Amino acid sequence: EAQVTQNPRYLITVTGKKLTVTCSQNMNHEYMSWYRQDPGLGLRQIYYSMNVEVTDKGDVPEGYKVSRKEKRNFPLILESPSPNQTSLYFCASSFTHSTGRGGYTFGSGTRLTVV
Amino acid sequence: GNSVTQMEGPVTLSEEAFLTINCTYTATGYPSLFWYVQYPGEGLQLLLKATKADDKGSNKGFEATYRKETTSFHLEKGSVQVSDSAVYFCALRAVGGATNKLIFGTGTLLAVQP
């Protein structure tokens, strides 16, 4: 089944403790992206990757890191989480060569709470 | 810059009522437009899309028409069901942009009562 898999689904952590949220897709998509969803703000892009070893900042990159060493994986790293990073996070992927006409495939989300 | 504005919720309807969720956009060029749906506890799913002016996207009884003259992409359904209760997001994707980024509205919560 074609899908984007995120882990974990739920995570509660303490301020300052490094964590990684994993994202993997099995559709051979070049493009991958991370979004956070907050009430009243919709979804905002954190980072994106156009292909392996190519990553760039989205609209709200502060406090986050990403890497793209393999085409299928795009982990989101919080080096020193803070309470304002409590949010619902989504990974998404897409073909880049669709000339921008297609939508994304989203993962099921990771609900992160930082206390 | 590019942006999406959609009506605030929550929208509460009785089963079999007519649904409209308004969405307007600001974009240069000719973006692709999308509606995504998020059911409770789940990720976003593509509901429908339209890629050029006057296109009508449709799926599961939902429809939306790409209106360039009014820069709108309103979501409609003739008869809603309880199972349609979800958050609906309007989104655009700028064609030819460097980032392929999807830009979302803030979402509209729909609650359908039996």
Coordinates of N, CA and C in Angstrom, one line a residue:
Chain A
E1 N 0.8 -1.2 0.0 CA 0.0 0.0 0.0 C 0.9 1.2 0.0
A2 N 0.6 2.2 -0.9 CA 1.3 3.4 -1.0 C 1.0 4.3 0.2
Q3 N 2.0 4.7 1.0 CA 1.7 5.5 2.2 C 2.9 6.2 2.7
V4 N 2.6 7.2 3.5 CA 3.7 7.9 4.3 C 3.5 7.5 5.8
T5 N 4.6 7.0 6.3 CA 4.5 6.4 7.7 C 5.3 7.3 8.6
Q6 N 4.7 7.8 9.7 CA 5.3 8.6 10.7 C 5.3 7.8 12.0
N7 N 6.4 8.0 12.8 CA 6.5 7.5 14.1 C 7.2 8.4 15.0
P8 N 6.8 8.5 16.3 CA 5.6 7.9 16.9 C 4.3 8.7 16.6
R9 N 3.2 8.1 16.9 CA 1.9 8.8 16.7 C 1.7 9.8 17.9
Y10 N 2.2 9.5 19.1 CA 2.1 10.4 20.2 C 3.4 10.4 20.9
L11 N 3.7 11.6 21.4 CA 5.0 11.7 22.2 C 4.9 12.8 23.2
I12 N 5.2 12.5 24.4 CA 5.3 13.5 25.5 C 6.7 13.5 25.9
T13 N 7.3 14.7 25.9 CA 8.7 14.8 26.3 C 8.9 16.0 27.2
V14 N 10.2 16.2 27.7 CA 10.5 17.3 28.6 C 11.3 18.3 27.8
T15 N 11.2 19.5 28.2 CA 12.0 20.6 27.6 C 13.5 20.3 27.6
G16 N 14.1 20.4 26.4 CA 15.5 20.3 26.2 C 16.0 18.9 25.8
K17 N 15.1 17.9 25.9 CA 15.5 16.5 25.6 C 15.3 16.3 24.1
K18 N 16.5 16.0 23.4 CA 16.5 15.9 21.9 C 15.5 14.7 21.5
L19 N 14.8 14.9 20.4 CA 14.0 13.9 19.9 C 14.0 13.9 18.4
T20 N 13.6 12.8 17.8 CA 13.5 12.6 16.4 C 12.1 12.0 16.0
V21 N 11.4 12.6 15.1 CA 10.2 12.0 14.5 C 10.6 11.5 13.1
T22 N 10.3 10.2 12.9 CA 10.7 9.6 11.7 C 9.5 9.7 10.6
C23 N 9.9 9.7 9.4 CA 9.0 9.8 8.3 C 9.5 8.9 7.1
S24 N 8.7 8.1 6.6 CA 9.2 7.2 5.5 C 8.0 7.1 4.5
Q25 N 8.4 7.1 3.2 CA 7.4 6.9 2.1 C 7.9 5.9 1.2
N26 N 6.9 5.1 0.6 CA 7.2 4.0 -0.3 C 6.8 4.2 -1.7
M27 N 6.7 5.5 -2.1 CA 6.1 5.8 -3.4 C 7.2 6.4 -4.4
N28 N 8.4 6.4 -3.9 CA 9.6 6.9 -4.7 C 9.4 8.4 -5.0
H29 N 8.7 9.1 -4.1 CA 8.5 10.5 -4.3 C 9.9 11.3 -4.1
E30 N 10.1 12.3 -4.9 CA 11.3 13.1 -4.7 C 11.1 14.1 -3.6
Y31 N 9.9 14.7 -3.5 CA 9.6 15.8 -2.7 C 9.0 15.3 -1.4
M32 N 9.6 15.8 -0.3 CA 9.0 15.6 1.1 C 9.0 16.8 1.9
S33 N 8.1 16.9 2.9 CA 7.9 18.1 3.6 C 7.4 17.8 5.0
W34 N 7.7 18.7 5.9 CA 7.1 18.7 7.3 C 6.2 19.9 7.5
Y35 N 5.1 19.6 8.1 CA 4.2 20.7 8.5 C 3.8 20.6 10.0
R36 N 3.5 21.7 10.6 CA 2.9 21.6 11.9 C 1.5 22.3 11.8
Q37 N 0.6 21.7 12.6 CA -0.8 22.1 12.6 C -1.2 22.7 14.0
D38 N -1.6 23.9 14.0 CA -1.9 24.5 15.3 C -3.3 25.2 15.1
P39 N -4.1 25.2 16.2 CA -5.5 25.7 16.1 C -5.5 27.2 15.7
G40 N -6.3 27.5 14.7 CA -6.4 28.8 14.2 C -5.4 29.3 13.2
L41 N -4.4 28.4 13.0 CA -3.2 28.8 12.1 C -3.1 27.8 10.9
G42 N -3.9 26.8 10.9 CA -3.9 25.9 9.8 C -2.5 25.1 9.8
L43 N -2.1 24.7 8.7 CA -0.8 24.0 8.5 C 0.3 24.9 8.0
R44 N 1.4 24.9 8.7 CA 2.5 25.7 8.3 C 3.7 24.8 8.0
Q45 N 4.4 25.2 6.9 CA 5.5 24.3 6.5 C 6.8 24.6 7.3
I46 N 7.4 23.5 7.8 CA 8.6 23.7 8.6 C 9.9 23.6 7.7
Y47 N 10.0 22.5 7.0 CA 11.1 22.2 6.1 C 10.6 21.4 5.0
Y48 N 11.4 21.5 3.9 CA 11.0 20.6 2.8 C 12.3 20.1 2.1
S49 N 12.2 19.1 1.3 CA 13.3 18.5 0.6 C 12.9 18.2 -0.9
M50 N 13.6 18.7 -1.8 CA 13.3 18.5 -3.2 C 13.9 17.1 -3.7
N51 N 14.9 16.6 -3.0 CA 15.4 15.3 -3.4 C 16.5 15.0 -2.4
V52 N 17.2 13.9 -2.5 CA 18.2 13.4 -1.6 C 19.3 14.5 -1.5
E53 N 19.6 14.8 -0.2 CA 20.7 15.8 0.1 C 20.3 17.2 -0.2
V54 N 19.0 17.5 -0.6 CA 18.6 18.8 -0.9 C 17.4 19.2 0.1
T55 N 17.7 20.1 1.0 CA 16.7 20.5 2.0 C 16.7 22.0 2.1
D56 N 15.6 22.5 2.5 CA 15.5 24.0 2.7 C 14.4 24.4 3.7
K57 N 14.5 25.6 4.2 CA 13.6 26.0 5.2 C 12.2 26.4 4.6
G58 N 11.2 26.1 5.4 CA 9.9 26.5 5.1 C 9.6 27.8 5.8
D59 N 8.3 27.9 6.3 CA 7.9 29.2 6.9 C 8.3 29.3 8.4
V60 N 8.4 28.1 9.1 CA 8.6 28.2 10.5 C 9.7 27.2 10.9
P61 N 10.9 27.4 10.4 CA 12.0 26.4 10.7 C 12.7 26.4 12.0
E62 N 12.5 27.5 12.8 CA 13.3 27.7 14.0 C 13.1 26.6 15.0
G63 N 14.2 26.0 15.5 CA 14.1 25.0 16.5 C 14.0 23.6 15.9
Y64 N 14.1 23.5 14.6 CA 14.0 22.2 13.9 C 15.2 21.9 13.0
K65 N 15.5 20.7 12.8 CA 16.4 20.3 11.8 C 15.9 19.1 11.0
V66 N 16.4 18.9 9.8 CA 16.0 17.7 9.0 C 17.2 17.2 8.3
S67 N 17.1 16.0 7.7 CA 18.1 15.4 6.9 C 17.4 14.6 5.8
R68 N 18.1 14.4 4.7 CA 17.5 13.6 3.6 C 18.7 12.8 3.0
K69 N 19.1 11.7 3.7 CA 20.2 10.9 3.3 C 19.7 9.8 2.3
E70 N 18.4 9.5 2.4 CA 17.9 8.5 1.5 C 16.6 9.1 0.9
K71 N 16.2 8.6 -0.2 CA 15.0 9.1 -0.8 C 13.7 8.9 0.0
R72 N 13.7 7.7 0.7 CA 12.4 7.4 1.3 C 12.2 8.0 2.7
N73 N 13.3 8.5 3.3 CA 13.2 8.9 4.7 C 13.5 10.4 4.9
F74 N 12.8 11.0 5.8 CA 12.9 12.5 6.0 C 12.6 12.7 7.5
P75 N 13.6 12.5 8.4 CA 13.3 12.7 9.8 C 13.3 14.1 10.2
L76 N 12.5 14.4 11.2 CA 12.4 15.8 11.8 C 13.1 15.7 13.2
I77 N 14.0 16.6 13.4 CA 14.8 16.5 14.6 C 14.6 17.8 15.4
L78 N 14.3 17.6 16.7 CA 14.2 18.8 17.6 C 15.3 18.6 18.6
E79 N 16.3 19.4 18.4 CA 17.6 19.3 19.2 C 17.3 19.7 20.7
S80 N 16.5 20.7 20.9 CA 16.2 21.1 22.3 C 14.8 21.6 22.3
P81 N 13.8 20.7 22.4 CA 12.4 21.0 22.3 C 12.0 22.0 23.4
S82 N 11.0 22.9 23.1 CA 10.5 23.8 24.0 C 8.9 23.7 23.9
P83 N 8.3 24.2 25.0 CA 6.8 24.0 25.0 C 6.1 24.6 23.8
N84 N 6.6 25.7 23.2 CA 6.0 26.2 22.0 C 6.1 25.4 20.8
Q85 N 6.8 24.2 20.9 CA 6.8 23.2 19.8 C 5.7 22.1 20.0
T86 N 5.0 22.3 21.1 CA 3.8 21.4 21.2 C 2.9 21.6 20.1
S87 N 2.6 20.5 19.3 CA 1.8 20.7 18.1 C 1.5 19.3 17.5
L88 N 0.7 19.4 16.4 CA 0.5 18.2 15.6 C 1.3 18.3 14.4
Y89 N 2.2 17.3 14.1 CA 3.1 17.4 13.0 C 2.7 16.4 11.9
F90 N 2.8 16.8 10.7 CA 2.5 16.0 9.5 C 3.7 16.0 8.6
C91 N 4.0 14.8 8.1 CA 5.0 14.6 7.0 C 4.2 14.4 5.7
A92 N 4.7 14.9 4.6 CA 4.0 14.7 3.3 C 5.0 14.5 2.2
S93 N 4.5 13.8 1.2 CA 5.4 13.6 0.0 C 4.7 13.8 -1.3
S94 N 5.4 13.9 -2.4 CA 4.9 14.2 -3.7 C 5.9 14.0 -4.8
F95 N 5.5 13.7 -6.0 CA 6.4 13.7 -7.1 C 6.6 15.2 -7.5
T96 N 7.9 15.5 -7.7 CA 8.2 16.8 -8.1 C 7.9 17.0 -9.6
H97 N 8.1 16.0 -10.4 CA 7.9 16.1 -11.8 C 6.4 16.2 -12.3
S98 N 5.5 16.2 -11.3 CA 4.1 16.4 -11.7 C 3.8 17.8 -12.1
T99 N 4.8 18.6 -12.3 CA 4.7 20.0 -12.7 C 3.8 20.8 -11.8
G100 N 3.7 20.4 -10.5 CA 3.0 21.2 -9.5 C 1.5 21.0 -9.6
R101 N 1.0 20.1 -10.4 CA -0.4 19.9 -10.5 C -1.0 18.9 -9.5
G102 N -0.2 18.2 -8.9 CA -0.7 17.2 -8.0 C -0.7 17.6 -6.5
G103 N -1.4 16.8 -5.7 CA -1.4 17.1 -4.3 C -0.4 16.3 -3.6
Y104 N -0.4 16.3 -2.3 CA 0.5 15.5 -1.5 C -0.1 14.3 -0.9
T105 N 0.7 13.4 -0.4 CA 0.2 12.3 0.4 C 0.7 12.5 1.8
F106 N -0.2 12.5 2.8 CA 0.2 12.9 4.1 C 0.3 11.6 5.0
G107 N 1.2 11.7 6.0 CA 1.2 10.7 7.0 C 0.0 11.0 8.0
S108 N -0.1 10.1 9.0 CA -1.2 10.2 9.9 C -1.0 11.2 11.1
G109 N 0.2 11.7 11.2 CA 0.4 12.7 12.2 C 1.1 12.2 13.4
T110 N 1.9 13.1 14.1 CA 2.5 12.9 15.3 C 2.1 14.0 16.3
R111 N 1.5 13.6 17.4 CA 1.1 14.7 18.3 C 2.1 14.8 19.4
L112 N 2.8 15.9 19.4 CA 3.9 16.1 20.3 C 3.5 17.1 21.4
T113 N 3.8 16.7 22.7 CA 3.6 17.6 23.8 C 5.0 17.7 24.5
V114 N 5.4 19.0 24.7 CA 6.6 19.3 25.4 C 6.3 20.0 26.7
V115 N 6.7 19.4 27.8 CA 6.3 19.9 29.1 C 7.6 20.5 29.8
Chain B
G1 N 2.2 37.9 -1.4 CA 2.5 36.5 -1.5 C 1.2 35.7 -1.7
N2 N 1.4 34.4 -1.9 CA 0.2 33.5 -2.0 C -0.4 33.2 -0.7
S3 N -1.7 33.2 -0.7 CA -2.5 32.9 0.6 C -3.8 32.3 0.3
V4 N -4.4 31.7 1.3 CA -5.7 31.1 1.2 C -6.5 31.6 2.4
T5 N -7.8 32.0 2.2 CA -8.7 32.4 3.2 C -9.9 31.6 3.2
Q6 N -10.3 30.9 4.2 CA -11.5 30.2 4.3 C -12.4 30.5 5.5
M7 N -13.6 30.3 5.3 CA -14.6 30.7 6.4 C -14.3 30.0 7.7
E8 N -14.5 30.7 8.7 CA -14.2 30.2 10.0 C -15.3 29.3 10.5
G9 N -15.0 28.3 11.2 CA -16.0 27.4 11.8 C -16.2 27.7 13.2
P10 N -16.9 26.8 13.9 CA -17.4 25.6 13.3 C -18.7 25.8 12.6
V11 N -18.9 24.9 11.6 CA -20.2 24.9 10.9 C -21.0 23.7 11.4
T12 N -22.1 24.0 11.9 CA -23.0 22.9 12.4 C -24.2 22.8 11.5
L13 N -24.5 21.6 11.0 CA -25.6 21.3 10.1 C -26.3 20.1 10.6
S14 N -27.6 20.0 10.2 CA -28.3 18.8 10.3 C -28.1 17.9 9.1
E15 N -28.3 16.6 9.4 CA -28.1 15.6 8.3 C -29.0 16.0 7.1
E16 N -28.5 15.9 5.9 CA -29.2 16.1 4.6 C -29.3 17.6 4.3
A17 N -28.7 18.5 5.1 CA -28.6 19.9 4.8 C -27.6 20.1 3.7
F18 N -27.7 21.3 3.1 CA -26.8 21.7 2.0 C -25.5 22.4 2.7
L19 N -24.4 22.1 2.1 CA -23.1 22.6 2.7 C -22.4 23.5 1.7
T20 N -22.0 24.7 2.2 CA -21.0 25.5 1.5 C -20.0 25.9 2.5
I21 N -18.7 25.7 2.1 CA -17.6 26.3 2.8 C -16.8 27.2 1.9
N22 N -16.8 28.5 2.2 CA -16.1 29.4 1.3 C -14.6 29.4 1.4
C23 N -14.0 29.6 0.2 CA -12.5 29.6 0.1 C -12.2 30.6 -1.0
T24 N -11.3 31.6 -0.6 CA -10.8 32.5 -1.6 C -9.3 32.5 -1.5
Y25 N -8.6 32.9 -2.6 CA -7.2 32.8 -2.6 C -6.6 34.0 -3.2
T26 N -5.3 34.2 -2.9 CA -4.5 35.2 -3.6 C -3.2 34.5 -4.1
A27 N -3.0 34.7 -5.4 CA -1.8 34.0 -6.0 C -1.5 34.7 -7.3
T28 N -0.2 34.6 -7.6 CA 0.2 35.0 -8.9 C 0.1 33.8 -9.9
G29 N -0.2 34.1 -11.1 CA -0.3 33.0 -12.1 C -1.5 32.2 -11.9
Y30 N -1.4 30.9 -12.2 CA -2.5 30.0 -12.2 C -2.2 28.8 -11.3
P31 N -2.5 29.0 -10.0 CA -2.2 27.9 -9.1 C -3.2 26.7 -9.3
S32 N -2.8 25.6 -8.7 CA -3.7 24.5 -8.6 C -4.4 24.6 -7.2
L33 N -5.7 24.2 -7.1 CA -6.4 24.4 -5.9 C -6.9 23.0 -5.4
F34 N -7.0 22.9 -4.1 CA -7.3 21.6 -3.5 C -8.2 21.8 -2.3
W35 N -9.0 20.8 -2.0 CA -9.6 20.6 -0.7 C -9.1 19.3 -0.1
Y36 N -8.7 19.5 1.2 CA -8.3 18.3 1.9 C -9.3 18.2 3.1
V37 N -9.4 16.9 3.5 CA -10.3 16.6 4.7 C -9.5 15.9 5.7
Q38 N -9.8 16.2 7.0 CA -9.1 15.6 8.1 C -10.2 15.1 9.0
Y39 N -10.3 13.7 9.1 CA -11.3 13.1 10.0 C -10.6 13.0 11.4
P40 N -11.4 13.0 12.4 CA -10.9 13.0 13.8 C -9.8 12.0 14.0
G41 N -8.6 12.4 14.5 CA -7.5 11.5 14.8 C -6.7 11.0 13.6
E42 N -7.0 11.6 12.4 CA -6.3 11.1 11.2 C -5.5 12.2 10.5
G43 N -4.8 11.8 9.5 CA -4.1 12.8 8.7 C -5.0 13.4 7.7
L44 N -4.4 14.2 6.8 CA -5.1 14.9 5.8 C -5.3 14.0 4.5
Q45 N -6.4 14.0 4.0 CA -6.7 13.2 2.7 C -7.1 14.2 1.6
L46 N -6.6 14.0 0.5 CA -7.1 14.8 -0.7 C -8.5 14.5 -1.0
L47 N -9.4 15.5 -1.0 CA -10.8 15.3 -1.3 C -11.1 15.6 -2.7
L48 N -10.6 16.7 -3.3 CA -10.7 17.0 -4.7 C -9.8 18.1 -5.1
K49 N -9.6 18.3 -6.4 CA -8.7 19.3 -6.8 C -9.1 19.9 -8.2
A50 N -8.6 21.0 -8.5 CA -8.8 21.6 -9.8 C -7.5 22.3 -10.2
T51 N -7.2 22.2 -11.5 CA -5.9 22.7 -11.9 C -5.9 23.9 -12.9
K52 N -7.1 24.2 -13.3 CA -7.2 25.4 -14.2 C -8.6 26.0 -14.1
A53 N -8.7 27.3 -14.5 CA -9.9 28.0 -14.4 C -11.1 27.3 -15.0
D54 N -12.2 27.3 -14.3 CA -13.5 26.7 -14.7 C -13.5 25.2 -14.5
D55 N -12.4 24.6 -14.1 CA -12.4 23.2 -13.7 C -13.3 23.0 -12.5
K56 N -14.0 21.8 -12.5 CA -14.8 21.4 -11.4 C -14.2 20.1 -10.8
G57 N -13.8 20.2 -9.6 CA -13.3 19.0 -8.9 C -14.5 18.4 -8.1
S58 N -14.6 17.1 -8.1 CA -15.7 16.4 -7.4 C -15.2 15.1 -6.8
N59 N -15.8 14.7 -5.7 CA -15.5 13.4 -5.1 C -16.5 13.2 -3.9
K60 N -17.0 12.1 -3.7 CA -17.9 11.7 -2.6 C -19.0 12.6 -2.4
G61 N -19.5 13.2 -3.5 CA -20.7 14.1 -3.4 C -20.3 15.6 -3.2
F62 N -19.0 15.8 -3.0 CA -18.5 17.2 -2.8 C -18.1 17.7 -4.2
E63 N -18.2 19.0 -4.3 CA -17.8 19.7 -5.6 C -17.2 21.0 -5.2
A64 N -16.3 21.5 -6.1 CA -15.8 22.8 -6.0 C -15.4 23.3 -7.4
T65 N -15.6 24.5 -7.8 CA -15.3 25.0 -9.1 C -14.3 26.1 -9.0
Y66 N -13.3 26.0 -9.8 CA -12.2 27.0 -9.8 C -12.6 28.2 -10.5
R67 N -12.9 29.3 -9.8 CA -13.4 30.6 -10.3 C -12.3 31.6 -10.3
K68 N -11.7 31.8 -11.5 CA -10.6 32.8 -11.5 C -11.0 34.2 -11.4
E69 N -12.2 34.5 -11.9 CA -12.7 35.9 -11.8 C -13.0 36.3 -10.4
T70 N -13.4 35.4 -9.5 CA -13.6 35.8 -8.1 C -12.6 35.2 -7.2
T71 N -11.5 34.6 -7.8 CA -10.5 33.9 -7.0 C -11.0 33.1 -5.9
S72 N -12.0 32.2 -6.2 CA -12.6 31.4 -5.2 C -12.6 29.9 -5.6
F73 N -12.8 29.1 -4.6 CA -12.9 27.6 -4.8 C -13.8 27.1 -3.7
H74 N -15.0 27.5 -3.7 CA -15.9 27.1 -2.6 C -16.3 25.6 -2.7
L75 N -16.4 25.0 -1.5 CA -16.7 23.6 -1.4 C -18.2 23.5 -1.1
E76 N -18.9 22.6 -1.9 CA -20.3 22.4 -1.7 C -20.7 20.9 -1.7
K77 N -21.7 20.6 -1.0 CA -22.3 19.3 -1.0 C -23.8 19.4 -0.8
G78 N -24.6 18.7 -1.6 CA -26.0 18.9 -1.6 C -26.7 18.3 -0.4
S79 N -26.1 17.2 0.2 CA -26.8 16.6 1.4 C -25.8 15.9 2.2
V80 N -25.5 16.6 3.4 CA -24.4 16.1 4.2 C -24.8 14.9 5.1
Q81 N -23.9 14.1 5.5 CA -24.1 13.0 6.4 C -23.3 13.2 7.6
V82 N -23.7 12.5 8.7 CA -22.9 12.5 9.9 C -21.5 12.2 9.7
S83 N -21.2 11.2 8.8 CA -19.9 10.8 8.5 C -19.0 11.8 7.8
D84 N -19.6 12.9 7.4 CA -18.9 14.0 6.8 C -18.3 15.0 7.8
S85 N -18.6 14.7 9.1 CA -18.0 15.6 10.2 C -16.5 15.5 10.2
A86 N -15.8 16.6 10.0 CA -14.4 16.6 9.8 C -13.9 18.1 9.8
V87 N -12.6 18.2 9.7 CA -12.1 19.5 9.4 C -11.7 19.6 7.9
Y88 N -12.1 20.6 7.2 CA -11.8 20.8 5.8 C -10.9 21.9 5.6
F89 N -9.8 21.7 4.8 CA -8.8 22.6 4.5 C -8.8 22.9 3.0
C90 N -8.8 24.2 2.7 CA -8.6 24.7 1.3 C -7.1 24.9 1.1
A91 N -6.6 24.6 0.0 CA -5.1 24.8 -0.2 C -4.8 25.2 -1.7
L92 N -3.7 25.8 -1.9 CA -3.2 26.1 -3.2 C -1.8 25.7 -3.3
R93 N -1.4 25.4 -4.6 CA 0.0 25.1 -4.9 C 0.4 25.9 -6.1
A94 N 1.4 26.7 -5.9 CA 1.8 27.6 -7.0 C 2.5 26.8 -8.0
V95 N 2.1 27.0 -9.3 CA 2.7 26.3 -10.4 C 4.0 27.0 -10.7
G96 N 5.1 26.2 -10.9 CA 6.3 26.7 -11.3 C 7.1 27.3 -10.2
G97 N 6.6 27.3 -9.0 CA 7.4 27.8 -7.9 C 8.5 26.9 -7.5
A98 N 9.5 27.5 -6.9 CA 10.7 26.7 -6.6 C 10.5 25.6 -5.5
T99 N 9.5 25.8 -4.7 CA 9.4 25.0 -3.5 C 8.3 23.9 -3.6
N100 N 7.4 24.0 -4.6 CA 6.2 23.1 -4.7 C 5.4 23.1 -3.4
K101 N 5.4 24.2 -2.7 CA 4.8 24.2 -1.4 C 3.3 24.3 -1.5
L102 N 2.5 23.5 -0.7 CA 1.1 23.7 -0.5 C 0.9 24.7 0.6
I103 N 0.0 25.7 0.3 CA -0.3 26.7 1.2 C -1.8 26.5 1.6
F104 N -2.0 26.4 3.0 CA -3.3 26.0 3.5 C -4.0 27.2 4.1
G105 N -5.3 27.1 4.1 CA -6.2 27.9 4.9 C -6.2 27.4 6.3
T106 N -6.9 28.1 7.2 CA -6.9 27.7 8.6 C -7.7 26.5 9.0
G107 N -8.5 26.1 8.0 CA -9.4 24.9 8.3 C -10.8 25.3 8.8
T108 N -11.8 24.5 8.4 CA -13.2 24.7 8.9 C -13.7 23.5 9.4
L109 N -14.1 23.5 10.7 CA -14.7 22.3 11.3 C -16.1 22.2 10.9
L110 N -16.5 21.1 10.4 CA -17.9 20.8 10.1 C -18.4 19.7 11.0
A111 N -19.5 20.0 11.7 CA -20.2 19.1 12.6 C -21.6 18.8 12.1
V112 N -21.9 17.6 11.7 CA -23.2 17.2 11.2 C -23.9 16.4 12.2
Q113 N -25.1 16.9 12.6 CA -25.9 16.3 13.6 C -27.0 15.4 13.0
P114 N -27.3 14.3 13.6 CA -28.3 13.4 13.1 C -29.7 14.0 13.3

